[in-house]
Amino acid sequence: MKGRFITFEGGEGCGKSTQVKRLVDHLRASGIEVVVTREPGGTRLAELIRALLKDEREDPPCDRSELLLFLAARAQLVRNVIRPALSAGKWVVCDRFSDSTFAYQGYGRGLRLDDLRRMNDFACDGLAPDLTLLLDVRPDVACERMRRREAATNTVSDRIEQAGDAFHQRLRAGFMELAAADPGRIKVLDANGSPDDVWRSVLETVNKAWA
Ligand code: Z5A
């Protein structure tokens, strides 16, 4: 018995978390056992690493430390949560996974993709998603959503979100290159519309993947 592994990817403000919740609710209502998780995070250790990665105080991680922290969190999540769930025949829906490393640490930070692939493969012990939904949103739309969220929740953007326009452009182009290189797994969805519009595309894509 083997479950299915679905990941959501995209730049900030693309609306992943909103669609993860909708998909999980839909699958559960259809009687499917689903484990929902996120990266970095999803286990006690990985959530502690998440807090370290988001720490705004002095001594922020350099690019290589940042990469190793993301991979350490992933190794823990795969070993303790994702693999056991898939082996038990459950579906796993994860908010971000390996493609975020290639996009952020590779295209964004400029670390070598070959190195990242080898190291990521080691961290995941070869596990890759069955389906990845890449929510693509224009920078102006993403910016406006983040601005509204910050105003509504009285929060400010974190260390990674503050990386600047050039970084975010490289990131978006990087995600597109990843999708072009693996079109069977990574499906690009237009995420500029309303949550309902995006949800229709998510549902259609998931249904088609296992039709
Ligand atoms: N990162 C990395 O560098 N390397 C890695 O390997 C991994 C991650 C795994 C995790 O931060 C950071 O780690 C992330 C990448 C990096 N940094 N950045 N940037 P996180 O988990 O805190 O944040 P996030 O993954 O970027 O997600 P998010 O901020 O929660 O945003 P989201 O999931 O894309 O969107 P959302 O929460 O669903 O929506 C954002 C807002 O827009 C919210 O107010 C919604 O109500 C609204 N929204 C959502 N959809 C819509 C639509 N369709 N229309 C209008 N408004 C909408």
mmCIF file of C-alpha atoms and ligand atoms in Angstrom:
data_model
loop_
_atom_site.group_PDB
_atom_site.id
_atom_site.type_symbol
_atom_site.label_atom_id
_atom_site.label_comp_id
_atom_site.label_asym_id
_atom_site.label_seq_id
_atom_site.Cartn_x
_atom_site.Cartn_y
_atom_site.Cartn_z
ATOM 1 C CA MET A 1 0.000 0.000 0.000
ATOM 2 C CA LYS A 2 1.448 3.359 -0.979
ATOM 3 C CA GLY A 3 -0.047 6.778 -0.403
ATOM 4 C CA ARG A 4 0.319 9.877 -2.544
ATOM 5 C CA PHE A 5 2.583 12.798 -1.930
ATOM 6 C CA ILE A 6 1.449 16.259 -3.068
ATOM 7 C CA THR A 7 3.429 19.457 -2.543
ATOM 8 C CA PHE A 8 2.551 23.127 -3.030
ATOM 9 C CA GLU A 9 5.212 25.611 -4.133
ATOM 10 C CA GLY A 10 5.535 29.242 -5.126
ATOM 11 C CA GLY A 11 6.864 32.613 -4.053
ATOM 12 C CA GLU A 12 5.531 34.583 -1.101
ATOM 13 C CA GLY A 13 1.918 35.674 -1.352
ATOM 14 C CA CYS A 14 1.049 33.008 -3.938
ATOM 15 C CA GLY A 15 -1.673 31.645 -1.652
ATOM 16 C CA LYS A 16 -0.278 28.127 -1.031
ATOM 17 C CA SER A 17 -1.415 27.814 2.563
ATOM 18 C CA THR A 18 -4.958 28.825 1.609
ATOM 19 C CA GLN A 19 -5.100 26.133 -1.102
ATOM 20 C CA VAL A 20 -3.408 23.474 1.052
ATOM 21 C CA LYS A 21 -6.239 23.855 3.546
ATOM 22 C CA ARG A 22 -8.915 23.638 0.858
ATOM 23 C CA LEU A 23 -7.390 20.529 -0.692
ATOM 24 C CA VAL A 24 -6.969 18.773 2.644
ATOM 25 C CA ASP A 25 -10.586 19.546 3.629
ATOM 26 C CA HIS A 26 -11.770 18.270 0.251
ATOM 27 C CA LEU A 27 -9.753 15.028 0.403
ATOM 28 C CA ARG A 28 -10.866 14.308 3.969
ATOM 29 C CA ALA A 29 -14.495 14.940 3.018
ATOM 30 C CA SER A 30 -13.983 12.374 0.245
ATOM 31 C CA GLY A 31 -12.917 9.805 2.869
ATOM 32 C CA ILE A 32 -9.168 9.932 2.193
ATOM 33 C CA GLU A 33 -6.763 9.824 5.146
ATOM 34 C CA VAL A 34 -4.500 12.837 4.809
ATOM 35 C CA VAL A 35 -1.453 14.044 6.714
ATOM 36 C CA VAL A 36 -0.904 17.763 6.260
ATOM 37 C CA THR A 37 2.445 19.315 7.020
ATOM 38 C CA ARG A 38 4.749 22.155 6.105
ATOM 39 C CA GLU A 39 8.377 23.021 5.470
ATOM 40 C CA PRO A 40 10.397 23.939 7.296
ATOM 41 C CA GLY A 41 8.594 22.281 10.193
ATOM 42 C CA GLY A 42 6.215 19.442 10.903
ATOM 43 C CA THR A 43 8.177 17.746 13.710
ATOM 44 C CA ARG A 44 9.408 19.140 17.014
ATOM 45 C CA LEU A 45 13.000 19.364 15.824
ATOM 46 C CA ALA A 46 12.034 20.765 12.427
ATOM 47 C CA GLU A 47 9.836 23.432 14.077
ATOM 48 C CA LEU A 48 12.801 24.433 16.268
ATOM 49 C CA ILE A 49 14.915 24.726 13.116
ATOM 50 C CA ARG A 50 12.145 26.840 11.557
ATOM 51 C CA ALA A 51 12.352 29.231 14.495
ATOM 52 C CA LEU A 52 16.153 29.444 14.061
ATOM 53 C CA LEU A 53 15.763 30.179 10.345
ATOM 54 C CA LYS A 54 13.295 32.954 11.068
ATOM 55 C CA ASP A 55 15.308 34.449 13.931
ATOM 56 C CA GLU A 56 15.816 38.133 13.214
ATOM 57 C CA ARG A 57 18.566 38.743 15.784
ATOM 58 C CA GLU A 58 22.288 39.054 15.155
ATOM 59 C CA ASP A 59 24.310 36.280 13.455
ATOM 60 C CA PRO A 60 21.819 35.306 10.711
ATOM 61 C CA PRO A 61 22.723 32.059 8.929
ATOM 62 C CA CYS A 62 25.084 32.389 5.968
ATOM 63 C CA ASP A 63 23.821 30.852 2.715
ATOM 64 C CA ARG A 64 25.414 27.455 3.352
ATOM 65 C CA SER A 65 24.205 27.247 6.962
ATOM 66 C CA GLU A 66 20.729 28.224 5.798
ATOM 67 C CA LEU A 67 20.770 25.385 3.256
ATOM 68 C CA LEU A 68 21.946 22.837 5.829
ATOM 69 C CA LEU A 69 19.260 23.910 8.290
ATOM 70 C CA PHE A 70 16.496 23.502 5.684
ATOM 71 C CA LEU A 71 17.868 20.075 4.766
ATOM 72 C CA ALA A 72 18.172 18.959 8.394
ATOM 73 C CA ALA A 73 14.525 19.902 8.951
ATOM 74 C CA ARG A 74 13.542 18.006 5.779
ATOM 75 C CA ALA A 75 15.437 14.844 6.735
ATOM 76 C CA GLN A 76 13.588 14.757 10.054
ATOM 77 C CA LEU A 77 10.185 15.360 8.451
ATOM 78 C CA VAL A 78 10.692 12.723 5.754
ATOM 79 C CA ARG A 79 11.983 10.091 8.179
ATOM 80 C CA ASN A 80 9.437 10.626 10.962
ATOM 81 C CA VAL A 81 6.282 11.865 9.235
ATOM 82 C CA ILE A 82 6.141 11.617 5.452
ATOM 83 C CA ARG A 83 7.557 8.130 4.813
ATOM 84 C CA PRO A 84 5.547 6.447 7.601
ATOM 85 C CA ALA A 85 2.338 8.104 6.349
ATOM 86 C CA LEU A 86 2.955 7.069 2.730
ATOM 87 C CA SER A 87 3.804 3.518 3.810
ATOM 88 C CA ALA A 88 0.499 3.370 5.675
ATOM 89 C CA GLY A 89 -1.320 4.314 2.460
ATOM 90 C CA LYS A 90 -2.143 7.870 3.560
ATOM 91 C CA TRP A 91 -1.921 10.936 1.366
ATOM 92 C CA VAL A 92 0.538 13.622 2.398
ATOM 93 C CA VAL A 93 0.036 17.273 1.493
ATOM 94 C CA CYS A 94 3.053 19.458 2.231
ATOM 95 C CA ASP A 95 3.322 23.267 2.086
ATOM 96 C CA ARG A 96 6.752 23.608 0.338
ATOM 97 C CA PHE A 97 9.366 20.866 -0.141
ATOM 98 C CA SER A 98 12.561 20.299 -2.176
ATOM 99 C CA ASP A 99 11.658 22.669 -5.025
ATOM 100 C CA SER A 100 11.768 25.550 -2.534
ATOM 101 C CA THR A 101 15.395 24.663 -1.823
ATOM 102 C CA PHE A 102 16.284 24.653 -5.512
ATOM 103 C CA ALA A 103 14.413 27.929 -6.056
ATOM 104 C CA TYR A 104 15.445 29.878 -2.919
ATOM 105 C CA GLN A 105 18.921 28.548 -2.146
ATOM 106 C CA GLY A 106 19.787 27.728 -5.777
ATOM 107 C CA TYR A 107 18.287 30.368 -8.077
ATOM 108 C CA GLY A 108 17.774 32.894 -5.268
ATOM 109 C CA ARG A 109 20.969 32.664 -3.192
ATOM 110 C CA GLY A 110 23.148 31.359 -6.039
ATOM 111 C CA LEU A 111 24.300 28.044 -4.548
ATOM 112 C CA ARG A 112 25.138 25.390 -7.172
ATOM 113 C CA LEU A 113 22.110 23.361 -8.250
ATOM 114 C CA ASP A 114 24.195 20.189 -8.701
ATOM 115 C CA ASP A 115 25.299 20.369 -5.075
ATOM 116 C CA LEU A 116 21.766 21.077 -3.920
ATOM 117 C CA ARG A 117 20.369 18.087 -5.822
ATOM 118 C CA ARG A 118 22.888 15.675 -4.289
ATOM 119 C CA MET A 119 22.465 17.051 -0.792
ATOM 120 C CA ASN A 120 18.694 17.143 -1.042
ATOM 121 C CA ASP A 121 18.604 13.577 -2.286
ATOM 122 C CA PHE A 122 20.657 12.557 0.757
ATOM 123 C CA ALA A 123 18.309 14.462 3.123
ATOM 124 C CA CYS A 124 15.177 12.924 1.575
ATOM 125 C CA ASP A 125 16.718 9.497 1.040
ATOM 126 C CA GLY A 126 15.509 9.727 -2.542
ATOM 127 C CA LEU A 127 11.895 10.697 -1.796
ATOM 128 C CA ALA A 128 10.244 13.035 -4.325
ATOM 129 C CA PRO A 129 6.640 14.254 -4.548
ATOM 130 C CA ASP A 130 4.191 12.525 -6.910
ATOM 131 C CA LEU A 131 2.611 15.865 -7.811
ATOM 132 C CA THR A 132 3.678 19.468 -7.236
ATOM 133 C CA LEU A 133 1.328 22.410 -7.665
ATOM 134 C CA LEU A 134 3.340 25.524 -8.428
ATOM 135 C CA LEU A 135 1.200 28.598 -7.786
ATOM 136 C CA ASP A 136 2.501 31.375 -9.978
ATOM 137 C CA VAL A 137 1.577 34.947 -9.147
ATOM 138 C CA ARG A 138 2.682 38.296 -10.592
ATOM 139 C CA PRO A 139 5.015 40.278 -8.286
ATOM 140 C CA ASP A 140 2.571 43.197 -7.977
ATOM 141 C CA VAL A 141 -0.259 40.860 -6.939
ATOM 142 C CA ALA A 142 1.971 39.043 -4.420
ATOM 143 C CA CYS A 143 3.179 42.349 -2.991
ATOM 144 C CA GLU A 144 -0.328 43.666 -2.506
ATOM 145 C CA ARG A 145 -1.432 40.441 -0.752
ATOM 146 C CA MET A 146 1.535 40.564 1.619
ATOM 147 C CA ARG A 147 0.931 44.259 2.315
ATOM 148 C CA ARG A 148 -2.709 43.539 3.178
ATOM 149 C CA ARG A 149 -1.808 40.582 5.365
ATOM 150 C CA GLU A 150 0.792 42.593 7.269
ATOM 151 C CA ALA A 151 -1.752 45.363 7.843
ATOM 152 C CA ALA A 152 -4.466 42.918 8.935
ATOM 153 C CA THR A 153 -2.227 40.905 11.287
ATOM 154 C CA ASN A 154 0.022 43.772 12.387
ATOM 155 C CA THR A 155 3.163 41.825 11.419
ATOM 156 C CA VAL A 156 6.238 42.664 9.356
ATOM 157 C CA SER A 157 8.012 40.634 6.676
ATOM 158 C CA ASP A 158 10.724 38.225 7.878
ATOM 159 C CA ARG A 159 14.406 37.811 6.968
ATOM 160 C CA ILE A 160 13.781 35.713 3.833
ATOM 161 C CA GLU A 161 10.812 37.769 2.628
ATOM 162 C CA GLN A 162 12.978 40.911 2.817
ATOM 163 C CA ALA A 163 15.481 39.529 0.277
ATOM 164 C CA GLY A 164 14.634 42.188 -2.345
ATOM 165 C CA ASP A 165 13.106 42.436 -5.838
ATOM 166 C CA ALA A 166 16.009 40.919 -7.785
ATOM 167 C CA PHE A 167 15.991 37.873 -5.492
ATOM 168 C CA HIS A 168 12.242 37.408 -5.956
ATOM 169 C CA GLN A 169 12.555 37.719 -9.749
ATOM 170 C CA ARG A 170 15.277 35.034 -9.811
ATOM 171 C CA LEU A 171 13.068 32.907 -7.604
ATOM 172 C CA ARG A 172 10.048 33.119 -9.900
ATOM 173 C CA ALA A 173 12.146 32.418 -13.009
ATOM 174 C CA GLY A 174 13.809 29.536 -11.149
ATOM 175 C CA PHE A 175 10.487 27.929 -10.243
ATOM 176 C CA MET A 176 9.478 28.179 -13.919
ATOM 177 C CA GLU A 177 12.716 26.482 -15.027
ATOM 178 C CA LEU A 178 12.158 23.694 -12.535
ATOM 179 C CA ALA A 179 8.630 23.198 -13.890
ATOM 180 C CA ALA A 180 9.818 23.196 -17.496
ATOM 181 C CA ALA A 181 12.403 20.524 -16.640
ATOM 182 C CA ASP A 182 9.855 18.253 -14.912
ATOM 183 C CA PRO A 183 6.448 18.899 -16.531
ATOM 184 C CA GLY A 184 5.062 15.478 -15.569
ATOM 185 C CA ARG A 185 5.334 16.271 -11.858
ATOM 186 C CA ILE A 186 5.268 20.072 -11.553
ATOM 187 C CA LYS A 187 2.070 21.738 -12.761
ATOM 188 C CA VAL A 188 2.072 25.521 -13.026
ATOM 189 C CA LEU A 189 -1.203 27.137 -11.966
ATOM 190 C CA ASP A 190 -2.165 30.760 -12.527
ATOM 191 C CA ALA A 191 -2.635 32.026 -8.947
ATOM 192 C CA ASN A 192 -3.480 35.670 -9.734
ATOM 193 C CA GLY A 193 -7.232 35.159 -9.402
ATOM 194 C CA SER A 194 -9.498 34.847 -6.379
ATOM 195 C CA PRO A 195 -9.100 31.943 -3.920
ATOM 196 C CA ASP A 196 -12.113 30.272 -5.599
ATOM 197 C CA ASP A 197 -10.554 30.607 -9.075
ATOM 198 C CA VAL A 198 -7.278 29.112 -7.860
ATOM 199 C CA TRP A 199 -9.108 26.327 -6.032
ATOM 200 C CA ARG A 200 -10.868 25.295 -9.270
ATOM 201 C CA SER A 201 -7.469 24.866 -10.972
ATOM 202 C CA VAL A 202 -6.064 22.965 -7.976
ATOM 203 C CA LEU A 203 -8.983 20.534 -7.951
ATOM 204 C CA GLU A 204 -8.904 20.035 -11.703
ATOM 205 C CA THR A 205 -5.137 19.351 -11.632
ATOM 206 C CA VAL A 206 -5.349 16.872 -8.748
ATOM 207 C CA ASN A 207 -8.273 15.041 -10.345
ATOM 208 C CA LYS A 208 -6.455 14.854 -13.686
ATOM 209 C CA ALA A 209 -3.274 13.519 -12.065
ATOM 210 C CA TRP A 210 -5.039 10.356 -10.918
ATOM 211 C CA ALA A 211 -7.846 10.126 -13.471
HETATM 212 N N1 Z5A B 1 12.316 28.274 2.227
HETATM 213 C C1 Z5A B 1 13.578 28.209 1.670
HETATM 214 O O1 Z5A B 1 14.234 29.225 1.482
HETATM 215 N N2 Z5A B 1 14.092 26.990 1.356
HETATM 216 C C2 Z5A B 1 13.416 25.829 1.592
HETATM 217 O O2 Z5A B 1 13.928 24.731 1.295
HETATM 218 C C3 Z5A B 1 12.110 25.930 2.172
HETATM 219 C C4 Z5A B 1 11.595 27.165 2.476
HETATM 220 C C5 Z5A B 1 11.320 24.686 2.452
HETATM 221 C C6 Z5A B 1 9.031 29.697 4.793
HETATM 222 O O3 Z5A B 1 8.238 30.718 5.211
HETATM 223 C C7 Z5A B 1 10.203 30.392 4.134
HETATM 224 O O4 Z5A B 1 11.250 29.461 3.927
HETATM 225 C C8 Z5A B 1 9.805 30.883 2.766
HETATM 226 C C9 Z5A B 1 10.654 30.080 1.796
HETATM 227 C C10 Z5A B 1 11.769 29.587 2.617
HETATM 228 N N3 Z5A B 1 10.187 32.265 2.733
HETATM 229 N N4 Z5A B 1 9.661 33.124 2.033
HETATM 230 N N5 Z5A B 1 9.313 34.018 1.478
HETATM 231 P P1 Z5A B 1 6.706 30.602 5.580
HETATM 232 O O5 Z5A B 1 6.302 29.168 5.689
HETATM 233 O O6 Z5A B 1 6.491 31.464 6.768
HETATM 234 O O7 Z5A B 1 6.047 31.403 4.403
HETATM 235 P P2 Z5A B 1 5.596 30.989 2.982
HETATM 236 O O8 Z5A B 1 5.853 29.550 2.700
HETATM 237 O O9 Z5A B 1 6.177 31.963 2.039
HETATM 238 O O10 Z5A B 1 4.006 31.066 3.054
HETATM 239 P P3 Z5A B 1 3.014 32.185 3.494
HETATM 240 O O11 Z5A B 1 3.679 33.461 3.855
HETATM 241 O O12 Z5A B 1 2.151 31.580 4.529
HETATM 242 O O13 Z5A B 1 2.199 32.511 2.195
HETATM 243 P P4 Z5A B 1 1.370 31.601 1.196
HETATM 244 O O14 Z5A B 1 1.288 30.212 1.732
HETATM 245 O O15 Z5A B 1 1.894 31.729 -0.145
HETATM 246 O O16 Z5A B 1 -0.011 32.264 1.101
HETATM 247 P P5 Z5A B 1 -1.314 32.313 2.040
HETATM 248 O O17 Z5A B 1 -0.961 32.325 3.505
HETATM 249 O O18 Z5A B 1 -2.287 31.325 1.572
HETATM 250 O O19 Z5A B 1 -1.792 33.746 1.566
HETATM 251 C C11 Z5A B 1 -1.087 34.924 1.818
HETATM 252 C C12 Z5A B 1 -2.124 36.074 2.011
HETATM 253 O O20 Z5A B 1 -2.844 36.265 0.787
HETATM 254 C C13 Z5A B 1 -3.181 35.767 3.059
HETATM 255 O O21 Z5A B 1 -3.525 36.958 3.686
HETATM 256 C C14 Z5A B 1 -4.352 35.202 2.248
HETATM 257 O O22 Z5A B 1 -5.580 35.412 2.862
HETATM 258 C C15 Z5A B 1 -4.226 35.984 0.954
HETATM 259 N N6 Z5A B 1 -4.620 35.196 -0.226
HETATM 260 C C16 Z5A B 1 -4.382 33.899 -0.474
HETATM 261 N N7 Z5A B 1 -4.861 33.534 -1.679
HETATM 262 C C17 Z5A B 1 -5.392 34.644 -2.220
HETATM 263 C C18 Z5A B 1 -6.042 34.918 -3.473
HETATM 264 N N8 Z5A B 1 -6.192 33.968 -4.404
HETATM 265 N N9 Z5A B 1 -6.476 36.172 -3.700
HETATM 266 C C19 Z5A B 1 -6.288 37.143 -2.758
HETATM 267 N N10 Z5A B 1 -5.694 36.954 -1.556
HETATM 268 C C20 Z5A B 1 -5.249 35.721 -1.294
#
